[in-house]
Tab-separated table of C-alpha atoms in Angstrom:
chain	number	residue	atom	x	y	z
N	2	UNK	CA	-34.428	-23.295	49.445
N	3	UNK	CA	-31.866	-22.041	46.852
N	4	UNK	CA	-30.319	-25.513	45.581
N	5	UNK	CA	-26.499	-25.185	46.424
N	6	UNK	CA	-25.542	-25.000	42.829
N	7	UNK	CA	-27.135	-21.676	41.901
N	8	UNK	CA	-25.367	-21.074	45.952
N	9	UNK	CA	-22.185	-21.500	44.407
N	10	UNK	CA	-22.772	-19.729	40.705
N	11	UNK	CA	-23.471	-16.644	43.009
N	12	UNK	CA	-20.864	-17.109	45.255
N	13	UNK	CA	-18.493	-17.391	41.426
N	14	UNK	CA	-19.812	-14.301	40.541
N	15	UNK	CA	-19.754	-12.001	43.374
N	16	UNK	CA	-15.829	-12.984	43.567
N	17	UNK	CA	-15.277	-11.559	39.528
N	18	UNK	CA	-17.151	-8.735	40.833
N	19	UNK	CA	-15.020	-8.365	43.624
N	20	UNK	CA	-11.441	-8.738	41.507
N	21	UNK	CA	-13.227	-5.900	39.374
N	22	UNK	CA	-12.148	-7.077	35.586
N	23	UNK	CA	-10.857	-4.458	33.261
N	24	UNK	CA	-10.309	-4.095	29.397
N	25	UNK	CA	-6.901	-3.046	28.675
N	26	UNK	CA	-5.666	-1.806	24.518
N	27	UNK	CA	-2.526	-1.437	24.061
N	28	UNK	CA	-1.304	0.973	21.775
N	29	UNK	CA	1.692	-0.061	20.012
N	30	UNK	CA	4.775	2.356	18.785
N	31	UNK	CA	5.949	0.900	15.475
N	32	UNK	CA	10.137	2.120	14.556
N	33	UNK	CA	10.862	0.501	11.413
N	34	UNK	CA	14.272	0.861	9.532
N	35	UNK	CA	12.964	-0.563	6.392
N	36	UNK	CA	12.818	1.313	3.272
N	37	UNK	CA	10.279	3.014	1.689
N	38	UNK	CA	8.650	1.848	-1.846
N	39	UNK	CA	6.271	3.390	-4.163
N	40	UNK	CA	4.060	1.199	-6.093
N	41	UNK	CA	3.275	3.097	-9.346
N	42	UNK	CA	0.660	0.671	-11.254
N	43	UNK	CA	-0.590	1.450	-14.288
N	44	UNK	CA	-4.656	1.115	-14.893
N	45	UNK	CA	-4.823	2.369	-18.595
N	46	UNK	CA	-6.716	0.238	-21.182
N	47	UNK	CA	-3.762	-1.646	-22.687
N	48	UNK	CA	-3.484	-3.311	-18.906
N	49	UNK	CA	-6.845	-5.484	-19.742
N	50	UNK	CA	-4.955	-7.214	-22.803
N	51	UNK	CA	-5.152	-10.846	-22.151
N	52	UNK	CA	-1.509	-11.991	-22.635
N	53	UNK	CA	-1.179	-12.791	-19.276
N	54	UNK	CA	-3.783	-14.597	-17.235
N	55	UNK	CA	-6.523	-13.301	-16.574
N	56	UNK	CA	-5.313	-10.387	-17.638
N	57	UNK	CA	-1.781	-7.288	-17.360
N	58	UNK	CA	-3.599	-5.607	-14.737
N	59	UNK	CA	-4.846	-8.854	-12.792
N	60	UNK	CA	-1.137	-10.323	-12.964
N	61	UNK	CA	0.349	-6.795	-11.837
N	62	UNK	CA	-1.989	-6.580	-8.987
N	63	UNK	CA	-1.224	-10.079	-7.981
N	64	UNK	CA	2.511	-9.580	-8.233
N	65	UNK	CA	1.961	-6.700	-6.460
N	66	UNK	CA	0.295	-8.300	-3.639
N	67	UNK	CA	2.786	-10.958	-3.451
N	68	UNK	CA	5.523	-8.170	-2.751
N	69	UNK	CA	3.529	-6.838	-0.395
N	70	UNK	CA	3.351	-9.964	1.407
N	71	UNK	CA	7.010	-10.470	1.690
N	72	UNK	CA	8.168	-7.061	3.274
N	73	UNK	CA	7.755	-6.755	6.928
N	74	UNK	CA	8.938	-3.511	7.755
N	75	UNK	CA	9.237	-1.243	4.541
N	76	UNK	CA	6.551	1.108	4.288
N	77	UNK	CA	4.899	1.141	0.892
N	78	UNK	CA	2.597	3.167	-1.122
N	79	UNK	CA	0.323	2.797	-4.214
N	80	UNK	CA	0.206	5.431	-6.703
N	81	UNK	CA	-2.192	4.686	-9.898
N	82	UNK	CA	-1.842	5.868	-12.845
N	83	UNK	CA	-3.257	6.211	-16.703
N	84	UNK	CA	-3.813	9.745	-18.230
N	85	UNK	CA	-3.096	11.218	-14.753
N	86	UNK	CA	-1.801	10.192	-11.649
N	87	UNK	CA	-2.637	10.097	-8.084
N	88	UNK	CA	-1.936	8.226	-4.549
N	89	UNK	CA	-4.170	5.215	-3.663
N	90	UNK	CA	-2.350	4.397	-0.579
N	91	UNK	CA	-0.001	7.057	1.198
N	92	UNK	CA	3.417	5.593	2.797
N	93	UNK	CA	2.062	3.026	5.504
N	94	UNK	CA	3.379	0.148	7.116
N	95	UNK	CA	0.130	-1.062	7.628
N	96	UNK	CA	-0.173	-4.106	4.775
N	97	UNK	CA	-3.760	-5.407	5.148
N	98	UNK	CA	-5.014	-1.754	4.371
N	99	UNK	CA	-2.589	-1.635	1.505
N	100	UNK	CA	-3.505	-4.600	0.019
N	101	UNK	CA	-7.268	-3.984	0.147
N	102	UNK	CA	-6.671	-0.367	-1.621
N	103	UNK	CA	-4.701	-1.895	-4.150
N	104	UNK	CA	-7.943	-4.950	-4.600
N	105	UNK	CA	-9.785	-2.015	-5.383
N	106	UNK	CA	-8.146	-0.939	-8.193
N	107	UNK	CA	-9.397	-1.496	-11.543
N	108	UNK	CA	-9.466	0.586	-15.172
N	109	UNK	CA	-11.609	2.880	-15.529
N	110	UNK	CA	-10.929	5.104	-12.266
N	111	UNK	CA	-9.483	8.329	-14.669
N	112	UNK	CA	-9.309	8.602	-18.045
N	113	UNK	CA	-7.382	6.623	-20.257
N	114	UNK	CA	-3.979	7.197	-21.406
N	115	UNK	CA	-0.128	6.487	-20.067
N	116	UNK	CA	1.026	8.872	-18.156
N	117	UNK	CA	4.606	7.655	-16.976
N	118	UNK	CA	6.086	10.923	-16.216
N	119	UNK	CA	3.081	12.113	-14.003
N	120	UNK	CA	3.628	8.842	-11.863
N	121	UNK	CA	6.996	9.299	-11.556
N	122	UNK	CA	6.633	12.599	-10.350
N	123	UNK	CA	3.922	11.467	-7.921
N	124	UNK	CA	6.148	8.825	-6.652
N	125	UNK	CA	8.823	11.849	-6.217
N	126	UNK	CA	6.563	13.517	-4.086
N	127	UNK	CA	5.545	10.281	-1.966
N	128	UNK	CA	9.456	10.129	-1.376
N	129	UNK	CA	11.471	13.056	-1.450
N	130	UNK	CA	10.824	13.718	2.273
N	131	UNK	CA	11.161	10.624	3.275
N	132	UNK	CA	14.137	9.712	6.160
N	133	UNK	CA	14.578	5.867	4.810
N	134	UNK	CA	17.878	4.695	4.814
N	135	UNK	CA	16.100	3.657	1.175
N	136	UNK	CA	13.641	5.087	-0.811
N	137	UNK	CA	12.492	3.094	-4.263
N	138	UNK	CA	10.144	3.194	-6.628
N	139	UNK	CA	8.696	0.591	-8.677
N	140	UNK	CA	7.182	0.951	-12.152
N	141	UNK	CA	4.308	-1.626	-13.178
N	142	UNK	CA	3.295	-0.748	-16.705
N	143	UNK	CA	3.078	-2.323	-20.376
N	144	UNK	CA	3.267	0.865	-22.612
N	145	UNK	CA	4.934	3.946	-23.643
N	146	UNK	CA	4.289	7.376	-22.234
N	147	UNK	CA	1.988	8.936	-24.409
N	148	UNK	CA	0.156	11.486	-22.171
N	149	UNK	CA	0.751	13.731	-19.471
N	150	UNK	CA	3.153	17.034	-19.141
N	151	UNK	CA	5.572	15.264	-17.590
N	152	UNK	CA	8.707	13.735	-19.508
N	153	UNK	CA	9.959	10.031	-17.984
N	154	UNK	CA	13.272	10.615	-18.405
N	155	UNK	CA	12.535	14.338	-17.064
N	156	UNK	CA	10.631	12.798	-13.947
N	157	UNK	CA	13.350	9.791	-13.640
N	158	UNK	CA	16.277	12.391	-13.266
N	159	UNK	CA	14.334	14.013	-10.354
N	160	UNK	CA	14.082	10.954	-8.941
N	161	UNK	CA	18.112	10.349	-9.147
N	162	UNK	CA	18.459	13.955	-7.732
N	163	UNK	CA	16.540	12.578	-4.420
N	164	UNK	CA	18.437	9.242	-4.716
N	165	UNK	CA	15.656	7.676	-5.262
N	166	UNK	CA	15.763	4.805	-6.809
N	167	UNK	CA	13.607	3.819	-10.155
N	168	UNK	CA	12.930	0.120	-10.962
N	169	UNK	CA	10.298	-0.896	-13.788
């Protein structure tokens, strides 16, 4: 004989099986009418002076992260930058991708230099299509422009001719 618990495990069972479980995802439409922010970090050798602890790049990064932390519905990219510029993180409100992008960051990734002018621009291109009420970029860097074909001032009066705005 079958003892009456194993009776009653069956009996538990063949009543799930009757309700027939099913795995539901949701997918999830995100409207945001936050503002959209470029990043624009600089990576060039100067960053790993040690006048800030551990070091510029560390504390940018970290400041970086914290900013990161206290948006909730601005989308934000990362563009990097030394001799040349490029995007490490298109537009995206999605922060724990962001953040792990911008972890990965470190000198090295192109050559050295400071190109401001070249991140501006990229920045420009990030935002000028953008439909934000907003659009903003901010500058993280400890030097003067000395490479790249791309004036600041040049790139920063683009900028002002998309309304976007330039913080540093």
């Amino acid at each position: 004989d079958v003892p009456a618990g194993l009776r009653l495990l069956a009996l538990a069972l063949f009543i799930v099986a009757l309700a027939r479980p099913q795995s539901v995802s949701n997918k999830e439409n995100v409207s945001t009418e936050g503002i959209d922010i470029v990043l624009l970090i600089d990576i060039s050798g100067s960053m790993l002076a040690e006048d800030f602890t551990p070091n510029r790049m560390l504390a940018a990064k970290q400041v970086a992260e914290e900013f990161v932390d206290g948006r909730t519905s601005d989308r934000i990219g990362l563009v990097i930058f030394s001799a040349e510029s490029f995007t490490q993180c298109p537009l995206t409100t999605d922060y724990p991708v962001l953040k792990t992008l911008l972890k990965e960051v470190k000198n090295g990734m192109i050559a050295d230099g400071t190109a401001i002018g070249l991140a501006l621009a990229n920045g420009v291109n990030r935002l000028k299509d953008s439909k934000a009420k907003s659009r903003v970029m901010i500058l993280l860097t400890d030097g003067v422009n000395n490479r790249g074909e791309i004036d600041p001032i040049t790139a920063a009066k683009i900028a002002a001719t998309y309304s976007i705005r330039v913080y540093t």
